[in-house]
CSV table of C-alpha atoms and ligand atoms in Angstrom, one decimal:
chain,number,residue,atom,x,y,z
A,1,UNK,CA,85.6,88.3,80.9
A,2,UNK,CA,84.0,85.2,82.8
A,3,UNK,CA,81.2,86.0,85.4
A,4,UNK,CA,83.0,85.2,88.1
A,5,UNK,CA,85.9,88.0,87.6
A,6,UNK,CA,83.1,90.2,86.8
A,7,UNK,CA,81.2,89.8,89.6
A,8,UNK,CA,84.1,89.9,91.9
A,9,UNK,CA,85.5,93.0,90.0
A,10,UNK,CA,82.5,94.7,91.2
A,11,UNK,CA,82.4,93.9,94.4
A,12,UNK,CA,86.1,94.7,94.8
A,13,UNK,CA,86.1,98.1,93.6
A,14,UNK,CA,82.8,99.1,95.9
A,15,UNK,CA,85.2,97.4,98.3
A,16,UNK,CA,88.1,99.3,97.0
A,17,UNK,CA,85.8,102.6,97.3
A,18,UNK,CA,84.8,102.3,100.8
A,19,UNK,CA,88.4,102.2,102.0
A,20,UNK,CA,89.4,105.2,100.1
A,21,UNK,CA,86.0,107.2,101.8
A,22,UNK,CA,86.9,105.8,105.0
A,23,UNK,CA,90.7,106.7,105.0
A,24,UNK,CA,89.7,110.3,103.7
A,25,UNK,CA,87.0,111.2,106.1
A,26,UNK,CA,89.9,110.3,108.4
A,27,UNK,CA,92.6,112.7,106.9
A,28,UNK,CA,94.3,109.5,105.8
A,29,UNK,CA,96.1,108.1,102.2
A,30,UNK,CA,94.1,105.4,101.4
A,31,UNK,CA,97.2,103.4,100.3
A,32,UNK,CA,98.2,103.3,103.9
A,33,UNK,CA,95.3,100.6,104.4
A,34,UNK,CA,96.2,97.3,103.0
A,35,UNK,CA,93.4,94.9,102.1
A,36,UNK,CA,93.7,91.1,103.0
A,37,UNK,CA,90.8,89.1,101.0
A,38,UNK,CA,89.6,86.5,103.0
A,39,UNK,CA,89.3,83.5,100.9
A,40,UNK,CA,88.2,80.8,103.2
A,41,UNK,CA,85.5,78.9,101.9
A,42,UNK,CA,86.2,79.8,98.4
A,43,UNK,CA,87.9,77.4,96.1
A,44,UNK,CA,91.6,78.2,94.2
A,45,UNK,CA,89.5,79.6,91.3
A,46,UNK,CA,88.7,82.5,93.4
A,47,UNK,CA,91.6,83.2,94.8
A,48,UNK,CA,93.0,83.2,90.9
A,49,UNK,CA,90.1,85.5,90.1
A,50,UNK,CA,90.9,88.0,92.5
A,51,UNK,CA,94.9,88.0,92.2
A,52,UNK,CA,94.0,88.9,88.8
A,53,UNK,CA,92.0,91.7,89.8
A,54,UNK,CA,95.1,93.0,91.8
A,55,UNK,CA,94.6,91.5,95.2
A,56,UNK,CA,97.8,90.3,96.7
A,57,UNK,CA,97.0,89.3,99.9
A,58,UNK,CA,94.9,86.8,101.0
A,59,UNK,CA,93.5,85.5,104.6
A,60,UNK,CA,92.7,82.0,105.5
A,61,UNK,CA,91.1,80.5,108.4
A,62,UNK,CA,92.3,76.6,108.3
A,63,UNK,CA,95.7,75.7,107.5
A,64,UNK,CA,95.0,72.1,105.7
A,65,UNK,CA,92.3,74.3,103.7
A,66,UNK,CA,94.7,77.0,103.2
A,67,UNK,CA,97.4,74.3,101.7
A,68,UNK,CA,95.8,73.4,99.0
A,69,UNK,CA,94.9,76.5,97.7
A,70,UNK,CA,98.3,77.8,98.1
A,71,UNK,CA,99.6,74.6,96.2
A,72,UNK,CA,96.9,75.4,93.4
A,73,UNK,CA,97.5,78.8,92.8
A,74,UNK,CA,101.4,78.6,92.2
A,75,UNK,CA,101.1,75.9,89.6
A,76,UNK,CA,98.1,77.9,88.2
A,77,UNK,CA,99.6,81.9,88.2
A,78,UNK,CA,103.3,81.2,89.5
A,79,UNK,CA,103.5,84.9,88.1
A,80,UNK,CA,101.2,86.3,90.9
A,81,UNK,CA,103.2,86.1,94.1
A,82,UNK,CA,100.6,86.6,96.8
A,83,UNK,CA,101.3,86.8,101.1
A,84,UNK,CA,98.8,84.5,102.5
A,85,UNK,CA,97.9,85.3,106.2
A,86,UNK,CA,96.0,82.9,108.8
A,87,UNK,CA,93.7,84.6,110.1
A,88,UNK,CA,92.5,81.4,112.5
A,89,UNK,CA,93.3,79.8,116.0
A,90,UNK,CA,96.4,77.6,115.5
A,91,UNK,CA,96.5,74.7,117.6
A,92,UNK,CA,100.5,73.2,117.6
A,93,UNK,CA,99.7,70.5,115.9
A,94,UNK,CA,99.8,72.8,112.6
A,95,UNK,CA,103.0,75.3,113.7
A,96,UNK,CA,104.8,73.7,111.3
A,97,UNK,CA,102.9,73.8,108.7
A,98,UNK,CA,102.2,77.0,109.1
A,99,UNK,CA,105.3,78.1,109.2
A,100,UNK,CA,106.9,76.3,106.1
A,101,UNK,CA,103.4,77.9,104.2
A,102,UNK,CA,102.3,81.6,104.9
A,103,UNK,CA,103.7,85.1,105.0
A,104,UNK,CA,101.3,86.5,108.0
A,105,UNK,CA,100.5,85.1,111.8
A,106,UNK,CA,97.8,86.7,112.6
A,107,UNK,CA,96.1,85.1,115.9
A,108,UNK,CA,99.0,84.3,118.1
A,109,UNK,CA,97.8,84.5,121.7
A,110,UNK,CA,100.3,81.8,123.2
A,111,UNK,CA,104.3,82.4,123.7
A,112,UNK,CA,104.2,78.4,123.5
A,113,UNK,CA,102.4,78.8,119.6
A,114,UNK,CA,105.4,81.4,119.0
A,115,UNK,CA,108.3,79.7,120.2
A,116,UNK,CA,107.6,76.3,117.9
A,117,UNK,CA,106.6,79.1,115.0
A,118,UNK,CA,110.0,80.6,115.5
A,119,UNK,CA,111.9,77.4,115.6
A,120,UNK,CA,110.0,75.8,112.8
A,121,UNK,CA,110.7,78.9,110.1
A,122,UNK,CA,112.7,77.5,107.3
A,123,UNK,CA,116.4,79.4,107.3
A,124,UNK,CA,115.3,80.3,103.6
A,125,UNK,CA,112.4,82.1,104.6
A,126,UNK,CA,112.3,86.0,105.8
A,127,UNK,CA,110.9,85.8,109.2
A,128,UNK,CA,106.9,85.3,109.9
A,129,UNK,CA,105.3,88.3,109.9
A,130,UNK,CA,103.4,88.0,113.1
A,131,UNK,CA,100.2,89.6,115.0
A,132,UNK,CA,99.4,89.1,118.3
A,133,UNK,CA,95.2,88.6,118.5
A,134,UNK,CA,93.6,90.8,121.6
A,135,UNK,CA,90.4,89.8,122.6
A,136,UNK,CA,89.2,92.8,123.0
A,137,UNK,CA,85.2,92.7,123.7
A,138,UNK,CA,86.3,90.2,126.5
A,139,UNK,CA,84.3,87.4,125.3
A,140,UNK,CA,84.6,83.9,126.8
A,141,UNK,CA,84.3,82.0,124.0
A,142,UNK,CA,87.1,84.1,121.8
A,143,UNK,CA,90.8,83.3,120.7
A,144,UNK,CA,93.1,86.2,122.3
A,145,UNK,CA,95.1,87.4,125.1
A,146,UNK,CA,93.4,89.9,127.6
A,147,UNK,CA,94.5,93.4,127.1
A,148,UNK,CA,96.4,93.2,130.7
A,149,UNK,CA,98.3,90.2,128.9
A,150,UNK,CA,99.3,92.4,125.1
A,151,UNK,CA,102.7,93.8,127.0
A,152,UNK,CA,104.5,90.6,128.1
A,153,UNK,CA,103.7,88.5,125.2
A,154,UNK,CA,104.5,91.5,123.0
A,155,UNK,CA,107.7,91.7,124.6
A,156,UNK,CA,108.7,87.9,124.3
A,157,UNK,CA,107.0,87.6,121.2
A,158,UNK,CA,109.4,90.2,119.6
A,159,UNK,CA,112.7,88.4,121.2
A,160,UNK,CA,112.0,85.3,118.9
A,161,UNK,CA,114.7,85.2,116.0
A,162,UNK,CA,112.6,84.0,113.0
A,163,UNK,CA,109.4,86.1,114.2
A,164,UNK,CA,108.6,89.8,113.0
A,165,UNK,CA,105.7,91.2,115.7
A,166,UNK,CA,104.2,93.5,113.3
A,167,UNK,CA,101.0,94.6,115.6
A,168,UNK,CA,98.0,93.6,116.8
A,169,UNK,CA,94.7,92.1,115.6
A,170,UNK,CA,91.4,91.6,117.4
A,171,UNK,CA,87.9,90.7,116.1
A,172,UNK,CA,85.4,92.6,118.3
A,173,UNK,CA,82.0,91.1,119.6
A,174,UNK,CA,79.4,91.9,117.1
A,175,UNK,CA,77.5,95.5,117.5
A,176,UNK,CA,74.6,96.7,115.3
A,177,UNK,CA,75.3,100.4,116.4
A,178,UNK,CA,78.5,102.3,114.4
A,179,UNK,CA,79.2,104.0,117.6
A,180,UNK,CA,79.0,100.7,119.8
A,181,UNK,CA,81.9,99.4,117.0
A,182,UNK,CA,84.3,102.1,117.2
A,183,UNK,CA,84.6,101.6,121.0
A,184,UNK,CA,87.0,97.8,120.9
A,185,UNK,CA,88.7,99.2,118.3
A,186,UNK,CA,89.4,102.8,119.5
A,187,UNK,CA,90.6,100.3,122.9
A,188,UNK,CA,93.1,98.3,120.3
A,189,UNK,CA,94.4,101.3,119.0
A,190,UNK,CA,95.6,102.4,122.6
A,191,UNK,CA,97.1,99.1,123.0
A,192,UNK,CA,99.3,99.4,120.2
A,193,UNK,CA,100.3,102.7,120.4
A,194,UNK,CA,101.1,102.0,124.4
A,195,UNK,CA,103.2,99.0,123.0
A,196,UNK,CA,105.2,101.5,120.2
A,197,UNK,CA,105.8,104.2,122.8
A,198,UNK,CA,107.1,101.1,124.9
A,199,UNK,CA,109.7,100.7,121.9
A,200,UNK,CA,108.3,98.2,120.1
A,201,UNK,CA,108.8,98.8,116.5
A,202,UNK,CA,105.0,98.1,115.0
A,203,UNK,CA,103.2,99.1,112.0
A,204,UNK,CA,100.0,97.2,111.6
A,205,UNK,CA,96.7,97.0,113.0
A,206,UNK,CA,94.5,94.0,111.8
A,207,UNK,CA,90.6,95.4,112.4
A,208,UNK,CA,87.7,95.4,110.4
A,209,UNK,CA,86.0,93.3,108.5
A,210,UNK,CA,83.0,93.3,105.6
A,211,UNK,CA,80.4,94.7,108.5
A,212,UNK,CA,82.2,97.0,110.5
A,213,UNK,CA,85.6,98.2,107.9
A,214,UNK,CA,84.6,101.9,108.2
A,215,UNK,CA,84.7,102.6,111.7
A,216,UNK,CA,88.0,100.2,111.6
A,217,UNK,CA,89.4,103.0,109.5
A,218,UNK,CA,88.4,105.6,111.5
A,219,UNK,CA,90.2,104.4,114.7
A,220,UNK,CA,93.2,103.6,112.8
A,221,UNK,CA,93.2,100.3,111.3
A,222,UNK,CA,96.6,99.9,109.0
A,223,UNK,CA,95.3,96.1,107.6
A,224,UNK,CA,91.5,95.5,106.9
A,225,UNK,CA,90.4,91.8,106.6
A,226,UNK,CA,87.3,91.5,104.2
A,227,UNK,CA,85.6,88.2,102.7
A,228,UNK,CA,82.0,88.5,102.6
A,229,UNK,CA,81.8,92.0,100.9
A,230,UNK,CA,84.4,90.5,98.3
A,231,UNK,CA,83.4,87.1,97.5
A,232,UNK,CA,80.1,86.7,98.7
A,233,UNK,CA,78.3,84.8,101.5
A,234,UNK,CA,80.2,81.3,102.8
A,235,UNK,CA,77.3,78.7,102.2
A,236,UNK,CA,80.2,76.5,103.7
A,237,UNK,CA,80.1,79.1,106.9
A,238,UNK,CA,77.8,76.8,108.8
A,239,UNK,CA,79.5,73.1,108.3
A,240,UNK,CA,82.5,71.8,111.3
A,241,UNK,CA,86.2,72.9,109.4
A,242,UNK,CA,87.9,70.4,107.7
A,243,UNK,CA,89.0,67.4,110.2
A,244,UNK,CA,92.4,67.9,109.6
A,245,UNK,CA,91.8,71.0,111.4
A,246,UNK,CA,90.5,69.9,114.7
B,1,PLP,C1,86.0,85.3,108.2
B,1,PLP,C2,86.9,86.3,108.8
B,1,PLP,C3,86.9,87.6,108.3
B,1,PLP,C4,86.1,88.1,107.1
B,1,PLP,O1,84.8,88.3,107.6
B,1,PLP,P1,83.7,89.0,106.6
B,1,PLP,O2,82.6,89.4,107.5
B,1,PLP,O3,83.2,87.9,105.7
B,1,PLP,O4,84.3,90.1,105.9
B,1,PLP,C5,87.9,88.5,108.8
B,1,PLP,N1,88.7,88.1,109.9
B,1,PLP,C6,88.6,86.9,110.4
B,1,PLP,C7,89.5,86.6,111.6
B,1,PLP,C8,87.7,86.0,109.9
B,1,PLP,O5,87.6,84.8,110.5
């Protein structure tokens, strides 16, 4: 086994482990918590090293970035099928490639982002699983609609033919205290539920992350996104994203 799919096979099951802890201290199946591995950063041979570990779902933050990879891995492992989801701001510049590319939105925060998603689906695609990002801690320099804005967008967002609204995803402001944590997401949780007792049919909540997946679980999260804890630190965390991006 090569050190690489050792290392990561390590760091998956403690990964694995902590889910299952979570979920049960909350009276929950553990298999009721999907895991997206956030890969950004980390080249195709990762991503390979983890689908053959089992992960099936993978989150990127750039879409030219994300491209390549995808590109990679079906000529490496056309056997694995995996969902990719972007799990960064979209500007509309990059709708359509985003929408010929990956299985999950997960930061829509604009009807306009939406609408060009919707129309730029290809017919032989399912529709785009989508999430609608909340920024929930209220922070000025964060991606997200207010919580007052969730219902409308929700709303139009789920009208769009080619778009499934799945739920809701948020990345809270950073808190060093577990009980600090629980409080954006326990606020996230009321937003979706609100928007399912307002009829709309959802099933996933997108929070927590390598820091802060535990109290995630405990308020409810359905979909944890986790790269750190699975791949290791970004040492490309620091440099500007690819300028294709911007
Ligand atoms: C990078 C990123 C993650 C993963 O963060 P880790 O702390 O490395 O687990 C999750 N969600 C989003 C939106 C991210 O950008």
């Amino acid at each position: 086994m090569s050190t690489l799919i050792a290392a990561l096979q390590a760091n998956l099951t403690r990964v694995r482990e902590r889910i299952a802890a979570a979920a049960r201290a909350g009276g929950r199946d553990p298999s009721a918590i999907a895991l997206v591995a956030v890969s950004k950063t980390f080249g195709a041979a990762h991503v390979l090293a983890a689908a053959k570990l089992g992960v099936r779902a993978f989150g990127e933050n750039y879409v030219q970035e994300a491209l390549l990879k995808i590109a990679q891995m079906r000529q490496a492992a056309p056997e694995l099928s995996c969902q990719w989801h972007l799990i960064g701001p979209l500007q509309s510049n990059k709708t359509r490639a985003a929408a010929q590319t990956f299985d999950w939105v997960q930061t829509v925060d604009r009807l306009k982002i939406a609408e060009r998603l919707s129309a730029q689906r290809p017919p032989h695609l399912p529709p785009l699983n989508v999430l609608i990002q909340v920024n929930i801690s209220g922070e000025a320099s964060k991606s997200g609609v207010t919580p007052a804005e969730v219902a409308s967008l929700a709303h139009a967002v789920a009208a769009l033919p080619r778009l499934q609204l799945r739920g809701l995803m948020a990345i809270p402001a950073p808190a060093a205290e577990a009980g600090a944590r629980r409080a954006p997401f326990a606020r996230l949780r009321a937003l979706f539920e609100d928007l399912r007792a307002q009829g709309l049919p959802l099933d996933t909540l997108s929070m927590g992350m390598s820091e802060d997946l535990e109290e995630a679980i405990a308020e409810g999260a359905t979909m944890v996104r986790v790269g750190t804890a699975i791949f290791g630190a970004r040492a490309a965390d620091t440099s500007p994203p690819l300028a294709a991006d911007r």
